[in-house]
Short mmCIF file of C-alpha atoms in Angstrom, two decimals:
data_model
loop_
_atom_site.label_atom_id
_atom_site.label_comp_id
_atom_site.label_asym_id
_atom_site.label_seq_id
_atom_site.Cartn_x
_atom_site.Cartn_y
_atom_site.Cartn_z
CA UNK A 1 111.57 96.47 144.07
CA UNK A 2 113.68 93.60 142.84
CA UNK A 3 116.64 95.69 143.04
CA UNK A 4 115.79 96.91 146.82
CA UNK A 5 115.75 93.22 147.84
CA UNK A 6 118.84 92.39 145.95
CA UNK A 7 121.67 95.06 146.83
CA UNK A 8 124.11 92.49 146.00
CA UNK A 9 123.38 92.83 142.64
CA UNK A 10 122.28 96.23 141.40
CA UNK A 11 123.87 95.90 137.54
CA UNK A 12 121.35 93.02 137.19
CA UNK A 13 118.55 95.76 136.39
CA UNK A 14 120.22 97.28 133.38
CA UNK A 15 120.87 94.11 131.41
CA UNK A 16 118.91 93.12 128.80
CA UNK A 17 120.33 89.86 128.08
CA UNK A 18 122.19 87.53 129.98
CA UNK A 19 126.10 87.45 129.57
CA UNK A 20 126.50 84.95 131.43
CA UNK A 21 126.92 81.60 128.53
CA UNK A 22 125.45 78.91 130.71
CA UNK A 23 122.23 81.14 131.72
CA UNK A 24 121.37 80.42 127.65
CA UNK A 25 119.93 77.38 125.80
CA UNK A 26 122.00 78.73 122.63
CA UNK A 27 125.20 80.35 122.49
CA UNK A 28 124.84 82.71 119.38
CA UNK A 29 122.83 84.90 121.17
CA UNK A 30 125.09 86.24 123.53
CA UNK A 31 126.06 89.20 121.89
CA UNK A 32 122.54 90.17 121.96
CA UNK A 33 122.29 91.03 118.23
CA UNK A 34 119.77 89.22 117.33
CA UNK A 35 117.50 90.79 120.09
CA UNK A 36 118.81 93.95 118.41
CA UNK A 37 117.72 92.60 114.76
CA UNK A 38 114.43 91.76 116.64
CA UNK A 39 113.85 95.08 117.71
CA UNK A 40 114.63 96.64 114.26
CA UNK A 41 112.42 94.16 112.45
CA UNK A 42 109.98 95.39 114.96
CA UNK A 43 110.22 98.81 113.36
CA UNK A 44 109.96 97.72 110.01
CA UNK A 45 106.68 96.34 110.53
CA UNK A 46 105.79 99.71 111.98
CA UNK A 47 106.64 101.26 108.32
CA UNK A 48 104.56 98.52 106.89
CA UNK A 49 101.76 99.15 109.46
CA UNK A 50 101.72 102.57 108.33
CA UNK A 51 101.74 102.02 104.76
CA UNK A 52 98.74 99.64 105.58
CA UNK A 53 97.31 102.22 106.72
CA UNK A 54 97.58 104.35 104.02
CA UNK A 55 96.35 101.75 101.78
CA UNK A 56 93.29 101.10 103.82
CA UNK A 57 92.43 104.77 103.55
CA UNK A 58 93.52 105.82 99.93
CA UNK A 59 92.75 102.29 98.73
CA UNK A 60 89.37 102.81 97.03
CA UNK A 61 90.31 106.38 95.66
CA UNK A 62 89.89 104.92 91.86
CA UNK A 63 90.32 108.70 90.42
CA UNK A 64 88.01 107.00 87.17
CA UNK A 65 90.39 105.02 86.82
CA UNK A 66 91.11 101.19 87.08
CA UNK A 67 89.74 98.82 90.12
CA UNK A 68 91.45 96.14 92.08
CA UNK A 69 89.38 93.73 89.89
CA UNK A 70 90.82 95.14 86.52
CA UNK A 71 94.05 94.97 87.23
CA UNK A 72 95.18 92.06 90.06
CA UNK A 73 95.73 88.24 88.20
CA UNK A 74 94.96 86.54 91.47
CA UNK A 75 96.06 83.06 90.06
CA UNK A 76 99.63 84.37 89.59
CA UNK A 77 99.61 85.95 92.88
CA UNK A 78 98.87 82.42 94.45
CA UNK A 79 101.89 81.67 92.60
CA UNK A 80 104.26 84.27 94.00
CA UNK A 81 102.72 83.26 97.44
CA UNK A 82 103.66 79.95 96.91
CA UNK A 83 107.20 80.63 96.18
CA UNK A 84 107.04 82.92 99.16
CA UNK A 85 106.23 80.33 101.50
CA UNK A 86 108.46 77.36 99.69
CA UNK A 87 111.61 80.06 100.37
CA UNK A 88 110.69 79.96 104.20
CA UNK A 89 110.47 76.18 104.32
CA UNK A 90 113.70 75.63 102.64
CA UNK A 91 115.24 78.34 104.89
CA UNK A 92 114.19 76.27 107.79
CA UNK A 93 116.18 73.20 106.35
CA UNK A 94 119.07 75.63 105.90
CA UNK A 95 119.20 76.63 109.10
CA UNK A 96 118.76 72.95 110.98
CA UNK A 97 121.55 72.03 108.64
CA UNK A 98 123.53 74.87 109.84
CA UNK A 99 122.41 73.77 113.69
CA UNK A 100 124.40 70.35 112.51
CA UNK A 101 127.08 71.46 110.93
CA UNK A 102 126.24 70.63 107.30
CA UNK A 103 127.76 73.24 105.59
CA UNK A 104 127.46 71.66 101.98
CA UNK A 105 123.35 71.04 102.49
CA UNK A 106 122.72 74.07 104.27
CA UNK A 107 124.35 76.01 101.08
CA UNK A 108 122.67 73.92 98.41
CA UNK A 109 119.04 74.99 100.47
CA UNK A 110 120.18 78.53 100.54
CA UNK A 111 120.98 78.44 97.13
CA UNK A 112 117.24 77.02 96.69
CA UNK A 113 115.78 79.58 99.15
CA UNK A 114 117.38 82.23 96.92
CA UNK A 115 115.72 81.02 93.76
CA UNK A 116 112.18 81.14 95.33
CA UNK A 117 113.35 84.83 96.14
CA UNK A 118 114.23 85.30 92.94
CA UNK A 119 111.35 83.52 91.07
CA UNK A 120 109.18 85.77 93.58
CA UNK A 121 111.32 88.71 91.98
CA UNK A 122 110.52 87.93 88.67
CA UNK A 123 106.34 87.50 88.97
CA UNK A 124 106.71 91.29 90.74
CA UNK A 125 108.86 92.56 88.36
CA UNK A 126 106.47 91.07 85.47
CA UNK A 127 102.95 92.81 87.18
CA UNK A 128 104.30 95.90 87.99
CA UNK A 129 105.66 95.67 84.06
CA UNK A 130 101.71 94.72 83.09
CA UNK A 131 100.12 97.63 85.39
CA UNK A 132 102.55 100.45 84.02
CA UNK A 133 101.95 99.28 80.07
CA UNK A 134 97.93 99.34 81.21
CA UNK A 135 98.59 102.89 81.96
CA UNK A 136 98.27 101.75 85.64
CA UNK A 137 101.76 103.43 87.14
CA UNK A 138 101.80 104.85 90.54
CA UNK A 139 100.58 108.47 89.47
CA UNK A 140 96.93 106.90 88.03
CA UNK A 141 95.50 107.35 91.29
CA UNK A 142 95.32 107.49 95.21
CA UNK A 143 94.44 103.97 95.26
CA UNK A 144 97.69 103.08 92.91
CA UNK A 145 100.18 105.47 94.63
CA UNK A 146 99.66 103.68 97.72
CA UNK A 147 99.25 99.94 96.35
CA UNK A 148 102.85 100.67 94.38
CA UNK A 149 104.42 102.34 97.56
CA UNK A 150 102.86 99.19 99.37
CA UNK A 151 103.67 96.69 97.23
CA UNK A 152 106.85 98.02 96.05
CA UNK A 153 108.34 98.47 99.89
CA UNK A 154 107.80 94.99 100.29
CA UNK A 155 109.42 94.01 96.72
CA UNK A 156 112.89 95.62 98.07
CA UNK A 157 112.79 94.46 101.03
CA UNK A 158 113.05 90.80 99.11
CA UNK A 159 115.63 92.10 96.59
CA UNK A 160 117.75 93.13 99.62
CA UNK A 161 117.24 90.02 101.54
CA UNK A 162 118.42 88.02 97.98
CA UNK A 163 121.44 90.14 97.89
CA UNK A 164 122.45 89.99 101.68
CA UNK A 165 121.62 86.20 101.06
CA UNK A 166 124.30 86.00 98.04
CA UNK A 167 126.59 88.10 99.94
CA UNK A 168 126.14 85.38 103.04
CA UNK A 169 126.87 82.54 100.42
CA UNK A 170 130.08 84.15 99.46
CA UNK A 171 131.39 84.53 102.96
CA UNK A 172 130.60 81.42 103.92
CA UNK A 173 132.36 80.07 101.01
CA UNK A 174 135.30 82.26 101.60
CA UNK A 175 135.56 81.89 105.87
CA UNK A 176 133.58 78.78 106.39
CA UNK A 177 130.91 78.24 108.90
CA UNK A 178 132.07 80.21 111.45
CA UNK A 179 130.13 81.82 114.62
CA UNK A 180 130.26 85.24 112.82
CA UNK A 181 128.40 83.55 109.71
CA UNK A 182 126.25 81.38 111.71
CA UNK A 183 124.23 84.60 113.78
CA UNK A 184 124.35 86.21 110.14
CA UNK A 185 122.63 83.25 108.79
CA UNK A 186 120.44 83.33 111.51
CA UNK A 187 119.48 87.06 111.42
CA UNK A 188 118.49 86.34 107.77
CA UNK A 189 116.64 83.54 108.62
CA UNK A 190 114.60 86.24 110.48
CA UNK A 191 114.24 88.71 107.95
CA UNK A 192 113.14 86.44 105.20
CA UNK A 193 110.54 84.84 107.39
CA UNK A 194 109.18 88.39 108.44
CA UNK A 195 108.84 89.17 105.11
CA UNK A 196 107.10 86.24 104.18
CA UNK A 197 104.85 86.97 107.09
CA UNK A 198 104.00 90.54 105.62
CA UNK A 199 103.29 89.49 102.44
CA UNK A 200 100.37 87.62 104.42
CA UNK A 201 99.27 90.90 104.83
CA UNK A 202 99.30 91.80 101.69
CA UNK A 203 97.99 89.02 100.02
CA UNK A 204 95.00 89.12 102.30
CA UNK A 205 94.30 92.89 102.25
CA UNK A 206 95.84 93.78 99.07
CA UNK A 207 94.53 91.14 96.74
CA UNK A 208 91.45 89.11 97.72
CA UNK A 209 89.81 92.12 99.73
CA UNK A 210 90.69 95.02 96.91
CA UNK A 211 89.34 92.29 94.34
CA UNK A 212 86.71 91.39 96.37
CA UNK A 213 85.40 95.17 96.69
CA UNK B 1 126.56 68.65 125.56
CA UNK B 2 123.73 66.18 124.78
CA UNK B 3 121.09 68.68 126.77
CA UNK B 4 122.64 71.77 125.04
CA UNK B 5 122.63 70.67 121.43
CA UNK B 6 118.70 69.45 122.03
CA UNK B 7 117.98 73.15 123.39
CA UNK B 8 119.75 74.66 120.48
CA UNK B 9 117.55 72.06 118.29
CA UNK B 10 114.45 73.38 120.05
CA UNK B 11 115.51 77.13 119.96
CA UNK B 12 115.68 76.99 115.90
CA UNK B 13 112.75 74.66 115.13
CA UNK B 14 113.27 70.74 113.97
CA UNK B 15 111.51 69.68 110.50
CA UNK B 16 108.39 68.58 112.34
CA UNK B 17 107.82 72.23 113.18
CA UNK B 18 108.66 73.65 110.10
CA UNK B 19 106.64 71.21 108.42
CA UNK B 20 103.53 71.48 110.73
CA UNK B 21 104.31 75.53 110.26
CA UNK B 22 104.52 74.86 106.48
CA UNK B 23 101.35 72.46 106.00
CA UNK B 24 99.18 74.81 108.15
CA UNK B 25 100.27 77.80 105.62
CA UNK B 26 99.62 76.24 102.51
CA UNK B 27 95.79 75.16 103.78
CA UNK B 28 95.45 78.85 105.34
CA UNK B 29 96.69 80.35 102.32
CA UNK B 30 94.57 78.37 100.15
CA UNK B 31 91.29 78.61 101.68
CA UNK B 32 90.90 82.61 100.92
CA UNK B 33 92.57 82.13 97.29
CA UNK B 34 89.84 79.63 96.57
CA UNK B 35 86.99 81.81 97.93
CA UNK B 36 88.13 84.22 95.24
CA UNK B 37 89.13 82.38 92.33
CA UNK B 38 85.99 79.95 92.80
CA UNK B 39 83.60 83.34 93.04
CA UNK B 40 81.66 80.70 95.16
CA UNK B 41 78.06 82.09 96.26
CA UNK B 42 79.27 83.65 99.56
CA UNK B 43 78.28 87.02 101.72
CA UNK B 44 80.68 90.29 100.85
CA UNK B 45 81.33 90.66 104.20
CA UNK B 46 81.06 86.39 105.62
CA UNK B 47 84.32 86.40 102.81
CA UNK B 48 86.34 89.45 104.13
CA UNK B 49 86.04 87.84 107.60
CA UNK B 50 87.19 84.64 106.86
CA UNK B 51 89.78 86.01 104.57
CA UNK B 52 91.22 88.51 107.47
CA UNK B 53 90.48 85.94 110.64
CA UNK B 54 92.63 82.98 108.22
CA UNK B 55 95.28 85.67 107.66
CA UNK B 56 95.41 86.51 110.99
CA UNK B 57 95.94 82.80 111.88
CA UNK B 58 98.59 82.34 109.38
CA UNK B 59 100.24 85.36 111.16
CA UNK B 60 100.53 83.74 114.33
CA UNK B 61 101.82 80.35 112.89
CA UNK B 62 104.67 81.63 110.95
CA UNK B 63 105.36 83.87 114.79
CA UNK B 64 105.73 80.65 116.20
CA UNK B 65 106.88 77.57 113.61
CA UNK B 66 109.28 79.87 111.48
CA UNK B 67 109.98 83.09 113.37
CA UNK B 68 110.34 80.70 116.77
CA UNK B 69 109.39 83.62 119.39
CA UNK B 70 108.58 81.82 122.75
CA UNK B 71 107.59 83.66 125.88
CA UNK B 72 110.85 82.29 127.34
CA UNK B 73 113.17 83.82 124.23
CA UNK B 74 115.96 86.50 125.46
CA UNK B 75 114.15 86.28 128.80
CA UNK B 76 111.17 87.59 127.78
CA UNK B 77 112.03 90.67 125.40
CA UNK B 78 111.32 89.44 122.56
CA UNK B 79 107.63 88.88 122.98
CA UNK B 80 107.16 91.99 124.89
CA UNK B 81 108.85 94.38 122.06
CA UNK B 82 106.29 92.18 119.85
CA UNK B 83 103.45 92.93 122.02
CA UNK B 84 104.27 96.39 122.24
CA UNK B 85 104.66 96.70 118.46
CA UNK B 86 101.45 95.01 117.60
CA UNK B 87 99.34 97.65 120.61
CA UNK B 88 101.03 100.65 118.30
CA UNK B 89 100.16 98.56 115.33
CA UNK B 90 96.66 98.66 116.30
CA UNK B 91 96.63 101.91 117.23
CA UNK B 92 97.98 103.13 114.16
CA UNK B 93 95.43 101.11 111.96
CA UNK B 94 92.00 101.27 113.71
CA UNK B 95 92.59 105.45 114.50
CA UNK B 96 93.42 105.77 110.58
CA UNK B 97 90.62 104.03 108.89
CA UNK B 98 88.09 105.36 111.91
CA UNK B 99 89.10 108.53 111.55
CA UNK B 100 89.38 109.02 108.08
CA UNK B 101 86.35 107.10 106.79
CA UNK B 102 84.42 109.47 109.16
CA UNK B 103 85.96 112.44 107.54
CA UNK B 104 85.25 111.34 104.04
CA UNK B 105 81.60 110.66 105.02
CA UNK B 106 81.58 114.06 106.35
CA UNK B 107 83.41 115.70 102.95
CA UNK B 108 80.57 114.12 100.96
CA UNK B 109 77.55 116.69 100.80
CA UNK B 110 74.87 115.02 101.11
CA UNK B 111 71.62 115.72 98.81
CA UNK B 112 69.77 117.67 101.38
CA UNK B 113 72.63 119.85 102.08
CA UNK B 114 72.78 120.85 98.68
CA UNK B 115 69.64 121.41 98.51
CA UNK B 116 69.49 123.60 101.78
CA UNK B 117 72.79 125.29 99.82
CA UNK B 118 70.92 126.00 96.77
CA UNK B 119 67.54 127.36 98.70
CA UNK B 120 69.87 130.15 100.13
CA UNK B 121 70.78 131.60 97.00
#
C-alpha cells in the first residue's frame, strides 16, 4: 500500500537498509553486512536450537551407562562460565575503545578477551579429556553422543572465534584501524557475544538440569 | 559531529551498559550454580524453573546490554529476523520434546499389556 501512495519512489520497497549515510546513527553499517552477519548468526542459533533439541530428547538415554551427576564437575563449569562472561565484558571495552579511536587499549583488551577464550579452551579441552579416560566418549550412549555433539559445536565455534580474533589482531597491526577492520571488529564483537549467550543455554540445560535429574 | 559521535556511543553500548549487562549476569548466573552446588532443600521441579526462567532472563540481557539489538536497529530488521528465529526456535523445541516423549511413553509396554500379550499365547 505504501508503495501505491508513493509512486515517486517505488525502489524504496526493495531496500533493506538505508544507503543513504545521514538516514543512520552509525556509519559502519552502510554496507549492510552486519545485518547480513545478523541474519547468519540467526541461523546458527537454529543449528544450536536443533541440537537442543536433540539433547532434550536423547538426553536421559543413559544406555547403563554414566549420569549427568557422575560425570559434570559443576564448580569448574562455573569457572569456564566465568571466563565466558569476563571475555564479553572486556570485548565491550574493546569495542568503546575502538568507537574512540584507541587503537593501543582496544588491542591490549582484545588480547585479554582472547585469553578468556582461550582459558575457556583449555577447561573444555581438559573435561572432554576426563569424560573420554572415564570411558565416557561420544559412542557410550544416546545421552553422550548428543551432549559431545552439543557441547563440542559450541567448543568450535569459540576456537574459531579465537582464531578469527588473532587473525583481526594481525590486520589491525599490519593496516591500522581502518573502516574495513573496524565492521570486522564489530562483527566479532557479535559472534563472541552470541556465543556467550548460548553457552547460557547450555549451562542451564546442560549442566544444572542434567545434574539435577 | 557532536550528535553523531553520541549516537555511535549509544549504538555500541557505553561502560554503564556493559557493566549493568555484566553485573546482572554474574548474579543470574550465580543464583542457579548455587542452587546446585549448595544441594539446598528445594522442590525438583521449583529448581528447574528458576534455573530455566533466570536463564531465560540472562538471555534477554546479554540481547540487549552486549548484543545491543533495539527495535529501531537497521530499521527494524534486526529484531524481526530475531523474532522470527526465536517463533521457529520454539517450534522446533516444544514439537520435539512433545512429540517424542509421547512416543517413548507409547514404546514402553506397559505391565498390563504384557500381560494381555502373554494371556494370548
Amino acid at each position: 500500500m505504501a508503495n501505491l501512495t508513493h509512486p515517486a519512489k517505488p525502489a524504496k520497497s526493495f531496500d533493506f537498509y538505508s544507503t543513504d549515510p545521514t538516514s543512520h546513527v552509525d556509519g559502519h553499517h552502510d554496507t549492510g553486512t552486519m545485518l547480513g552477519f545478523w541474519i547468519y548468526l540467526m541461523s546458527d542459533s537454529l543449528i544450536f536450537g536443533i541440537l537442543f533439541a536433540i539433547y532434550a530428547v536423547l538426553g536421559t538415554n543413559y544406555a547403563a551407562g554414566p549420569a549427568p551427576a557422575d560425570l559434570f564437575e559443576i564448580k569448574k563449569i562455573l569457572l569456564a562460565t566465568f571466563f565466558l562472561l569476563f571475555s564479553s565484558i572486556t570485548y565491550g571495552f574493546a569495542v568503546i575503545n575502538m568507537q574512540q579511536g584507541k587503537e593501543r587499549q582496544m588491542t591490549t583488551w582484545l588480547l585479554v578477551t582472547g585469553a578468556f577464550g582461550i582459558a575457556f579452551l583449555v577447561m573444555e579441552l581438559l573435561e572432554f579429556q576426563h569424560l573420554w579416560h572415564l570411558g565416557a566418549g561420544p559412542g557410550a550412549s544416546a545421552f553422550l553422543s548428543s551432549f559431545w555433539f552439543l557441547v563440542g559445536t559450541h567448543g568450535l565455534h569459540v576456537l574459531s572465534g579465537t582464531i578469527w580474533l588473532a587473525v583481526l589482531l594481525v590486520q589491525v597491526q599490519k593496516h591500522g584501524l581502518n573502516e574495513d577492520n573496524k565492521r570486522r571488529i564489530l562483527c566479532l564483537s557479535l559472534f563472541w557475544h552470541f556465543l556467550d549467550l548460548i553457552w547460557i543455554g547450555v549451562f542451564s540445560f546442560v549442566y544444572l538440569t542434567g545434574v539435577l535429574l | 559531529m557532536t550528535t553523531q559521535d553520541h549516537d555511535e556511543h549509544e549504538a555500541h553500548g557505553s561502560y554503564r551498559s556493559y557493566f549493568i549487562g555484566f553485573g546482572l549476569s554474574v548474579v543470574l548466573t550465580l543464583i542457579p550454580f548455587w542452587i546446585v552446588l549448595s544441594e539446598v532443600e528445594i522442590n525438583l521441579w521449583l529448581a528447574l524453573t528458576i534455573i530455566f526462567g533466570l536463564g531465560a532472563v540472562q538471555i534477554m540481557v546479554h540481547v540487549s546490554y552486549f548484543l545491543h539489538v533495539t527495535v529501531k536497529a537497521e530499521e527494524g530488521w534486526q529484531v524481526m529476523s530475531m523474532v522470527f528465529t526465536g517463533i521457529l526456535l520454539l517450534i522446533v523445541l516444544v514439537g520435539s520434546i512433545w512429540v517424542m516423549t509421547h512416543l517413548n511413553n507409547n514404546m514402553m509396554p506397559a505391565h498390563d499389556q504384557i500381560d494381555r500379550v502373554r494371556e494370548l499365547q
